[in-house]
PDB file of C-alpha atoms and ligand atoms in Angstrom:
ATOM      1  CA  MET K   1       8.335   6.756 -12.841  1.00 96.00           C
ATOM      2  CA  LYS K   2       9.910   6.275  -9.424  1.00 97.00           C
ATOM      3  CA  ALA K   3      13.563   6.629  -8.420  1.00 98.00           C
ATOM      4  CA  LEU K   4      15.550   5.778  -5.313  1.00 98.00           C
ATOM      5  CA  ILE K   5      18.016   8.331  -3.933  1.00 99.00           C
ATOM      6  CA  LEU K   6      20.779   6.949  -1.756  1.00 99.00           C
ATOM      7  CA  VAL K   7      22.144   9.794   0.341  1.00 99.00           C
ATOM      8  CA  ASP K   8      25.823   9.774   1.384  1.00 99.00           C
ATOM      9  CA  LEU K   9      26.311   6.023   2.046  1.00 98.00           C
ATOM     10  CA  GLN K  10      30.006   6.656   2.548  1.00 98.00           C
ATOM     11  CA  VAL K  11      32.714   5.147   4.695  1.00 98.00           C
ATOM     12  CA  ASP K  12      33.068   8.259   6.867  1.00 98.00           C
ATOM     13  CA  PHE K  13      29.432   8.187   8.002  1.00 98.00           C
ATOM     14  CA  CYS K  14      29.635   4.482   8.884  1.00 98.00           C
ATOM     15  CA  THR K  15      31.251   2.599  11.807  1.00 94.00           C
ATOM     16  CA  LEU K  16      34.818   3.771  12.413  1.00 93.00           C
ATOM     17  CA  GLY K  17      34.428   6.594   9.897  1.00 98.00           C
ATOM     18  CA  ALA K  18      35.533  10.183  10.608  1.00 98.00           C
ATOM     19  CA  LEU K  19      31.960  11.350  11.219  1.00 98.00           C
ATOM     20  CA  ALA K  20      30.408   8.043  12.182  1.00 98.00           C
ATOM     21  CA  VAL K  21      26.642   7.960  12.520  1.00 98.00           C
ATOM     22  CA  ALA K  22      25.405   5.362  15.035  1.00 97.00           C
ATOM     23  CA  GLY K  23      24.047   2.426  13.096  1.00 98.00           C
ATOM     24  CA  GLY K  24      25.195   3.874   9.800  1.00 98.00           C
ATOM     25  CA  ASP K  25      26.343   0.515   8.484  1.00 98.00           C
ATOM     26  CA  GLU K  26      22.856  -1.001   8.964  1.00 98.00           C
ATOM     27  CA  THR K  27      21.583   1.159   6.102  1.00 98.00           C
ATOM     28  CA  ILE K  28      23.731  -0.622   3.537  1.00 98.00           C
ATOM     29  CA  GLU K  29      21.768  -3.828   3.650  1.00 98.00           C
ATOM     30  CA  VAL K  30      18.533  -1.919   3.274  1.00 98.00           C
ATOM     31  CA  ALA K  31      19.897  -0.048   0.202  1.00 98.00           C
ATOM     32  CA  ASN K  32      21.133  -3.267  -1.409  1.00 98.00           C
ATOM     33  CA  LYS K  33      17.780  -4.966  -0.974  1.00 98.00           C
ATOM     34  CA  LEU K  34      15.787  -2.011  -2.282  1.00 98.00           C
ATOM     35  CA  MET K  35      17.761  -1.131  -5.362  1.00 97.00           C
ATOM     36  CA  ASP K  36      16.261  -3.880  -7.557  1.00 96.00           C
ATOM     37  CA  GLN K  37      12.796  -2.509  -6.878  1.00 97.00           C
ATOM     38  CA  PHE K  38      13.446   0.773  -8.691  1.00 97.00           C
ATOM     39  CA  ASP K  39      13.547   1.914 -12.282  1.00 89.00           C
ATOM     40  CA  LEU K  40      16.354   4.274 -11.419  1.00 98.00           C
ATOM     41  CA  VAL K  41      18.867   4.569  -8.579  1.00 98.00           C
ATOM     42  CA  VAL K  42      20.959   7.654  -8.022  1.00 99.00           C
ATOM     43  CA  ALA K  43      23.368   8.438  -5.190  1.00 99.00           C
ATOM     44  CA  THR K  44      24.726  11.542  -3.576  1.00 99.00           C
ATOM     45  CA  GLN K  45      28.264  11.789  -2.299  1.00 98.00           C
ATOM     46  CA  ASP K  46      29.578  14.331   0.216  1.00 98.00           C
ATOM     47  CA  TRP K  47      32.765  15.413  -1.591  1.00 98.00           C
ATOM     48  CA  HIS K  48      34.779  18.164   0.131  1.00 99.00           C
ATOM     49  CA  PRO K  49      38.124  19.712  -0.692  1.00 98.00           C
ATOM     50  CA  ALA K  50      40.578  19.309   2.252  1.00 98.00           C
ATOM     51  CA  ASP K  51      40.388  23.081   2.915  1.00 98.00           C
ATOM     52  CA  HIS K  52      36.579  23.084   3.175  1.00 98.00           C
ATOM     53  CA  LYS K  53      35.380  25.701   5.646  1.00 98.00           C
ATOM     54  CA  SER K  54      32.834  23.401   7.248  1.00 98.00           C
ATOM     55  CA  PHE K  55      35.823  21.624   8.884  1.00 98.00           C
ATOM     56  CA  ALA K  56      36.598  22.913  12.368  1.00 98.00           C
ATOM     57  CA  ALA K  57      40.273  22.153  11.698  1.00 98.00           C
ATOM     58  CA  ASN K  58      40.350  24.821   9.019  1.00 98.00           C
ATOM     59  CA  HIS K  59      39.637  27.658  11.542  1.00 98.00           C
ATOM     60  CA  TYR K  60      41.737  28.851  14.428  1.00 97.00           C
ATOM     61  CA  TRP K  61      40.442  27.910  17.880  1.00 97.00           C
ATOM     62  CA  ARG K  62      37.335  26.185  16.638  1.00 98.00           C
ATOM     63  CA  TYR K  63      36.142  22.735  17.422  1.00 97.00           C
ATOM     64  CA  PRO K  64      33.473  20.443  15.968  1.00 98.00           C
ATOM     65  CA  GLY K  65      29.979  21.233  17.095  1.00 97.00           C
ATOM     66  CA  GLN K  66      30.518  24.996  17.147  1.00 98.00           C
ATOM     67  CA  VAL K  67      28.470  27.148  14.806  1.00 98.00           C
ATOM     68  CA  ILE K  68      30.073  29.972  12.854  1.00 98.00           C
ATOM     69  CA  GLU K  69      28.878  32.366  10.191  1.00 98.00           C
ATOM     70  CA  LEU K  70      30.206  31.412   6.753  1.00 98.00           C
ATOM     71  CA  ASN K  71      29.545  33.734   3.820  1.00 98.00           C
ATOM     72  CA  GLY K  72      26.302  34.893   5.350  1.00 98.00           C
ATOM     73  CA  LEU K  73      25.041  31.471   6.389  1.00 98.00           C
ATOM     74  CA  SER K  74      25.057  29.780   9.757  1.00 98.00           C
ATOM     75  CA  GLN K  75      27.533  26.870   9.519  1.00 98.00           C
ATOM     76  CA  MET K  76      27.927  23.921  11.898  1.00 98.00           C
ATOM     77  CA  LEU K  77      31.597  22.903  12.198  1.00 98.00           C
ATOM     78  CA  TRP K  78      32.467  19.263  11.630  1.00 98.00           C
ATOM     79  CA  THR K  79      35.430  16.982  11.999  1.00 98.00           C
ATOM     80  CA  ILE K  80      37.263  16.506   8.706  1.00 98.00           C
ATOM     81  CA  HIS K  81      35.173  14.024   6.615  1.00 98.00           C
ATOM     82  CA  CYS K  82      34.548  12.919   3.072  1.00 98.00           C
ATOM     83  CA  VAL K  83      37.611  14.632   1.566  1.00 98.00           C
ATOM     84  CA  ASN K  84      37.399  14.160  -2.171  1.00 98.00           C
ATOM     85  CA  ASP K  85      39.220  11.048  -3.435  1.00 98.00           C
ATOM     86  CA  SER K  86      40.009   9.872   0.052  1.00 98.00           C
ATOM     87  CA  TYR K  87      39.078   6.439   1.461  1.00 98.00           C
ATOM     88  CA  GLY K  88      36.467   7.960   3.779  1.00 98.00           C
ATOM     89  CA  ALA K  89      34.670   9.540   0.860  1.00 98.00           C
ATOM     90  CA  GLU K  90      34.190   6.207  -0.913  1.00 98.00           C
ATOM     91  CA  PHE K  91      30.872   4.460  -0.839  1.00 98.00           C
ATOM     92  CA  HIS K  92      30.612   1.768   1.842  1.00 98.00           C
ATOM     93  CA  HIS K  93      32.392  -1.230   0.368  1.00 98.00           C
ATOM     94  CA  ASP K  94      29.371  -3.520   0.740  1.00 98.00           C
ATOM     95  CA  LEU K  95      27.133  -1.198  -1.244  1.00 98.00           C
ATOM     96  CA  LYS K  96      26.087  -2.639  -4.614  1.00 98.00           C
ATOM     97  CA  VAL K  97      27.412   0.365  -6.557  1.00 98.00           C
ATOM     98  CA  GLU K  98      26.869  -1.240  -9.958  1.00 97.00           C
ATOM     99  CA  LYS K  99      23.124  -0.493  -9.470  1.00 97.00           C
ATOM    100  CA  ILE K 100      23.729   3.235  -9.255  1.00 98.00           C
ATOM    101  CA  THR K 101      23.056   5.014 -12.538  1.00 98.00           C
ATOM    102  CA  LYS K 102      24.354   8.474 -11.586  1.00 98.00           C
ATOM    103  CA  ILE K 103      26.257  10.042  -8.740  1.00 98.00           C
ATOM    104  CA  PHE K 104      25.860  13.672  -7.645  1.00 98.00           C
ATOM    105  CA  GLN K 105      28.705  15.143  -5.612  1.00 98.00           C
ATOM    106  CA  LYS K 106      28.090  18.030  -3.262  1.00 98.00           C
ATOM    107  CA  GLY K 107      30.015  20.263  -0.858  1.00 98.00           C
ATOM    108  CA  THR K 108      32.729  20.664  -3.481  1.00 98.00           C
ATOM    109  CA  ASP K 109      33.034  24.475  -3.039  1.00 98.00           C
ATOM    110  CA  LYS K 110      35.091  25.254   0.101  1.00 98.00           C
ATOM    111  CA  GLU K 111      33.141  28.443   0.791  1.00 98.00           C
ATOM    112  CA  ILE K 112      29.715  26.813   1.193  1.00 98.00           C
ATOM    113  CA  ASP K 113      28.412  23.554   2.581  1.00 98.00           C
ATOM    114  CA  SER K 114      25.784  21.429   0.909  1.00 98.00           C
ATOM    115  CA  TYR K 115      23.512  19.148   2.828  1.00 98.00           C
ATOM    116  CA  SER K 116      20.885  18.697   0.171  1.00 98.00           C
ATOM    117  CA  GLY K 117      21.735  16.593  -2.868  1.00 98.00           C
ATOM    118  CA  PHE K 118      19.965  19.212  -5.031  1.00 98.00           C
ATOM    119  CA  PHE K 119      21.380  22.606  -3.976  1.00 98.00           C
ATOM    120  CA  ASP K 120      24.059  24.095  -1.697  1.00 98.00           C
ATOM    121  CA  ASN K 121      22.897  25.443   1.679  1.00 98.00           C
ATOM    122  CA  GLY K 122      22.379  28.923   0.223  1.00 98.00           C
ATOM    123  CA  HIS K 123      20.427  27.587  -2.736  1.00 98.00           C
ATOM    124  CA  ARG K 124      23.019  29.367  -4.849  1.00 98.00           C
ATOM    125  CA  LYS K 125      24.021  26.481  -7.100  1.00 98.00           C
ATOM    126  CA  SER K 126      22.345  23.319  -8.209  1.00 98.00           C
ATOM    127  CA  THR K 127      24.009  19.921  -8.523  1.00 98.00           C
ATOM    128  CA  GLY K 128      21.897  19.114 -11.548  1.00 98.00           C
ATOM    129  CA  MET K 129      20.170  16.231  -9.792  1.00 98.00           C
ATOM    130  CA  GLY K 130      16.689  17.785  -9.995  1.00 98.00           C
ATOM    131  CA  ASP K 131      16.902  18.406 -13.768  1.00 98.00           C
ATOM    132  CA  TYR K 132      18.388  14.941 -14.325  1.00 98.00           C
ATOM    133  CA  LEU K 133      15.523  13.242 -12.551  1.00 98.00           C
ATOM    134  CA  LYS K 134      12.923  15.285 -14.370  1.00 98.00           C
ATOM    135  CA  GLU K 135      14.558  14.562 -17.744  1.00 98.00           C
ATOM    136  CA  GLN K 136      14.351  10.853 -16.850  1.00 98.00           C
ATOM    137  CA  GLY K 137      10.634  11.279 -16.267  1.00 98.00           C
ATOM    138  CA  VAL K 138      10.780  10.657 -12.554  1.00 98.00           C
ATOM    139  CA  THR K 139       7.862  11.952 -10.521  1.00 98.00           C
ATOM    140  CA  GLU K 140       8.104   9.868  -7.341  1.00 98.00           C
ATOM    141  CA  LEU K 141      11.253   9.918  -5.142  1.00 98.00           C
ATOM    142  CA  HIS K 142      12.045   7.383  -2.440  1.00 98.00           C
ATOM    143  CA  ILE K 143      14.907   8.631  -0.242  1.00 99.00           C
ATOM    144  CA  MET K 144      17.114   6.942   2.345  1.00 98.00           C
ATOM    145  CA  GLY K 145      20.614   7.309   3.748  1.00 98.00           C
ATOM    146  CA  LEU K 146      22.816   9.361   6.039  1.00 98.00           C
ATOM    147  CA  ALA K 147      22.281  11.411   7.945  1.00 98.00           C
ATOM    148  CA  THR K 148      18.574  11.803   8.794  1.00 98.00           C
ATOM    149  CA  ASP K 149      18.987  15.173  10.505  1.00 98.00           C
ATOM    150  CA  TYR K 150      21.257  16.772   7.830  1.00 98.00           C
ATOM    151  CA  CYS K 151      21.656  15.561   4.326  1.00 98.00           C
ATOM    152  CA  VAL K 152      18.608  13.294   4.187  1.00 99.00           C
ATOM    153  CA  LYS K 153      16.378  16.000   5.604  1.00 98.00           C
ATOM    154  CA  PHE K 154      17.526  18.773   3.329  1.00 98.00           C
ATOM    155  CA  THR K 155      17.409  16.496   0.263  1.00 99.00           C
ATOM    156  CA  ALA K 156      13.828  15.489   1.040  1.00 99.00           C
ATOM    157  CA  LEU K 157      12.683  19.091   1.714  1.00 98.00           C
ATOM    158  CA  ASP K 158      14.174  20.345  -1.561  1.00 98.00           C
ATOM    159  CA  ALA K 159      12.555  17.390  -3.397  1.00 98.00           C
ATOM    160  CA  ILE K 160       9.162  18.572  -2.201  1.00 98.00           C
ATOM    161  CA  ASP K 161       9.908  22.101  -3.307  1.00 98.00           C
ATOM    162  CA  LEU K 162      10.911  20.778  -6.751  1.00 98.00           C
ATOM    163  CA  GLY K 163       7.475  19.240  -7.069  1.00 98.00           C
ATOM    164  CA  PHE K 164       8.315  15.525  -6.594  1.00 98.00           C
ATOM    165  CA  SER K 165       6.168  13.215  -4.555  1.00 98.00           C
ATOM    166  CA  VAL K 166       8.513  12.071  -1.765  1.00 98.00           C
ATOM    167  CA  LYS K 167       8.696   9.008   0.452  1.00 98.00           C
ATOM    168  CA  LEU K 168      11.289   8.533   3.125  1.00 98.00           C
ATOM    169  CA  ILE K 169      12.403   4.989   3.897  1.00 98.00           C
ATOM    170  CA  VAL K 170      12.906   5.377   7.639  1.00 98.00           C
ATOM    171  CA  GLU K 171      14.688   2.073   8.199  1.00 98.00           C
ATOM    172  CA  GLY K 172      17.342   3.114   5.706  1.00 98.00           C
ATOM    173  CA  CYS K 173      18.199   6.323   7.587  1.00 98.00           C
ATOM    174  CA  ARG K 174      20.279   7.080  10.716  1.00 98.00           C
ATOM    175  CA  GLY K 175      20.805  10.444  12.425  1.00 98.00           C
ATOM    176  CA  VAL K 176      23.894  12.305  13.786  1.00 97.00           C
ATOM    177  CA  ASN K 177      21.851  13.498  16.780  1.00 97.00           C
ATOM    178  CA  LEU K 178      24.288  16.180  17.849  1.00 96.00           C
ATOM    179  CA  GLU K 179      21.422  17.185  20.078  1.00 96.00           C
ATOM    180  CA  GLU K 180      19.254  14.384  21.503  1.00 97.00           C
ATOM    181  CA  GLY K 181      16.151  14.000  19.405  1.00 98.00           C
ATOM    182  CA  ASP K 182      17.460  15.744  16.270  1.00 98.00           C
ATOM    183  CA  ALA K 183      16.679  12.789  14.000  1.00 98.00           C
ATOM    184  CA  ALA K 184      13.153  12.472  15.402  1.00 98.00           C
ATOM    185  CA  LYS K 185      12.643  16.194  14.938  1.00 98.00           C
ATOM    186  CA  ALA K 186      13.877  15.934  11.357  1.00 98.00           C
ATOM    187  CA  LEU K 187      11.336  13.230  10.605  1.00 98.00           C
ATOM    188  CA  THR K 188       8.535  15.497  11.937  1.00 98.00           C
ATOM    189  CA  THR K 189       9.769  18.415   9.850  1.00 98.00           C
ATOM    190  CA  MET K 190       9.790  16.277   6.689  1.00 98.00           C
ATOM    191  CA  LYS K 191       6.367  14.926   7.441  1.00 98.00           C
ATOM    192  CA  GLU K 192       4.939  18.376   7.930  1.00 98.00           C
ATOM    193  CA  LYS K 193       6.364  19.429   4.614  1.00 98.00           C
ATOM    194  CA  GLY K 194       4.556  16.561   2.853  1.00 98.00           C
ATOM    195  CA  VAL K 195       7.123  13.739   2.904  1.00 98.00           C
ATOM    196  CA  GLU K 196       5.461  10.364   3.444  1.00 98.00           C
ATOM    197  CA  LEU K 197       7.364   8.327   6.063  1.00 98.00           C
ATOM    198  CA  VAL K 198       7.548   4.651   5.179  1.00 98.00           C
ATOM    199  CA  GLU K 199       8.234   2.815   8.468  1.00 96.00           C
ATOM    200  CA  ASP K 200       8.345  -0.751   7.140  1.00 95.00           C
ATOM    201  CA  TYR K 201      10.461  -1.209   4.081  1.00 94.00           C
ATOM    202  CA  THR K 202       9.198  -4.716   3.413  1.00 94.00           C
ATOM    203  CA  VAL K 203       6.233  -3.046   1.639  1.00 96.00           C
ATOM    204  CA  TYR K 204       8.651  -2.757  -1.341  1.00 96.00           C
ATOM    205  CA  PHE K 205       8.809  -6.521  -1.853  1.00 95.00           C
TER     206      PHE K 205
HETATM  207  C1  VGL H 301      26.476  15.352   6.424  1.00 79.30           C
HETATM  208  C2  VGL H 301      27.316  16.651   8.090  1.00 79.30           C
HETATM  209  C3  VGL H 301      28.278  17.174   7.225  1.00 79.30           C
HETATM  210  C4  VGL H 301      25.441  14.294   5.999  1.00 79.30           C
HETATM  211  C5  VGL H 301      27.428  15.811   5.545  1.00 79.30           C
HETATM  212  O1  VGL H 301      25.724  13.558   5.054  1.00 79.30           O
HETATM  213  O2  VGL H 301      24.386  14.292   6.635  1.00 79.30           O
HETATM  214  N1  VGL H 301      26.418  15.781   7.676  1.00 79.30           N
HETATM  215  N2  VGL H 301      28.337  16.732   5.949  1.00 79.30           N
HETATM  216 ZN1   ZN H 302      30.011  17.176   4.764  1.00 79.30          ZN
END
């Protein structure tokens, strides 16, 4: 059985959002068109407490884009985004949310960030998404969303490690590109790990 994972299609990653990803809005239409083609649709949601330590504003003399060490892990500092229950953390308002069967929230512990929808960045705790998908009999995962070089990438890499067959719907993804070429590099990394890149999403129809 195949499932679609929609990664972080939230207001803050779209146009005018706190951590806007260029072209982020364009992914919503792709998601809405694809959902009907799947037996199961799940979504991840970046869901931080306001005092989350991935926010530059929560450290003295730090600014977004700097890297610090946080509880033994290297941590990129971000602008405040996707604070739980805030407007920016909501799914994009054009997204057909009624097609989503289950939502997995991540980044809820202020001491550790979570890019992957499966585990936090230290692989210390699971969100339960892997077990849920396996219980549903899912073997094949199709992934799209925001952002290519962070949450999409780490979700896809973990999915491979968990033994799923993984396809990435490239047209449904956009990258942060803090450094030029980050999104392209992320695609290469995923491909090398065994993720199949689907360049033309009309193959689903
Ligand atoms: C993300 C940076 C920080 C993402 C989440 O969804 O890719 N990126 N938090
Ligand atoms: Zn985040």
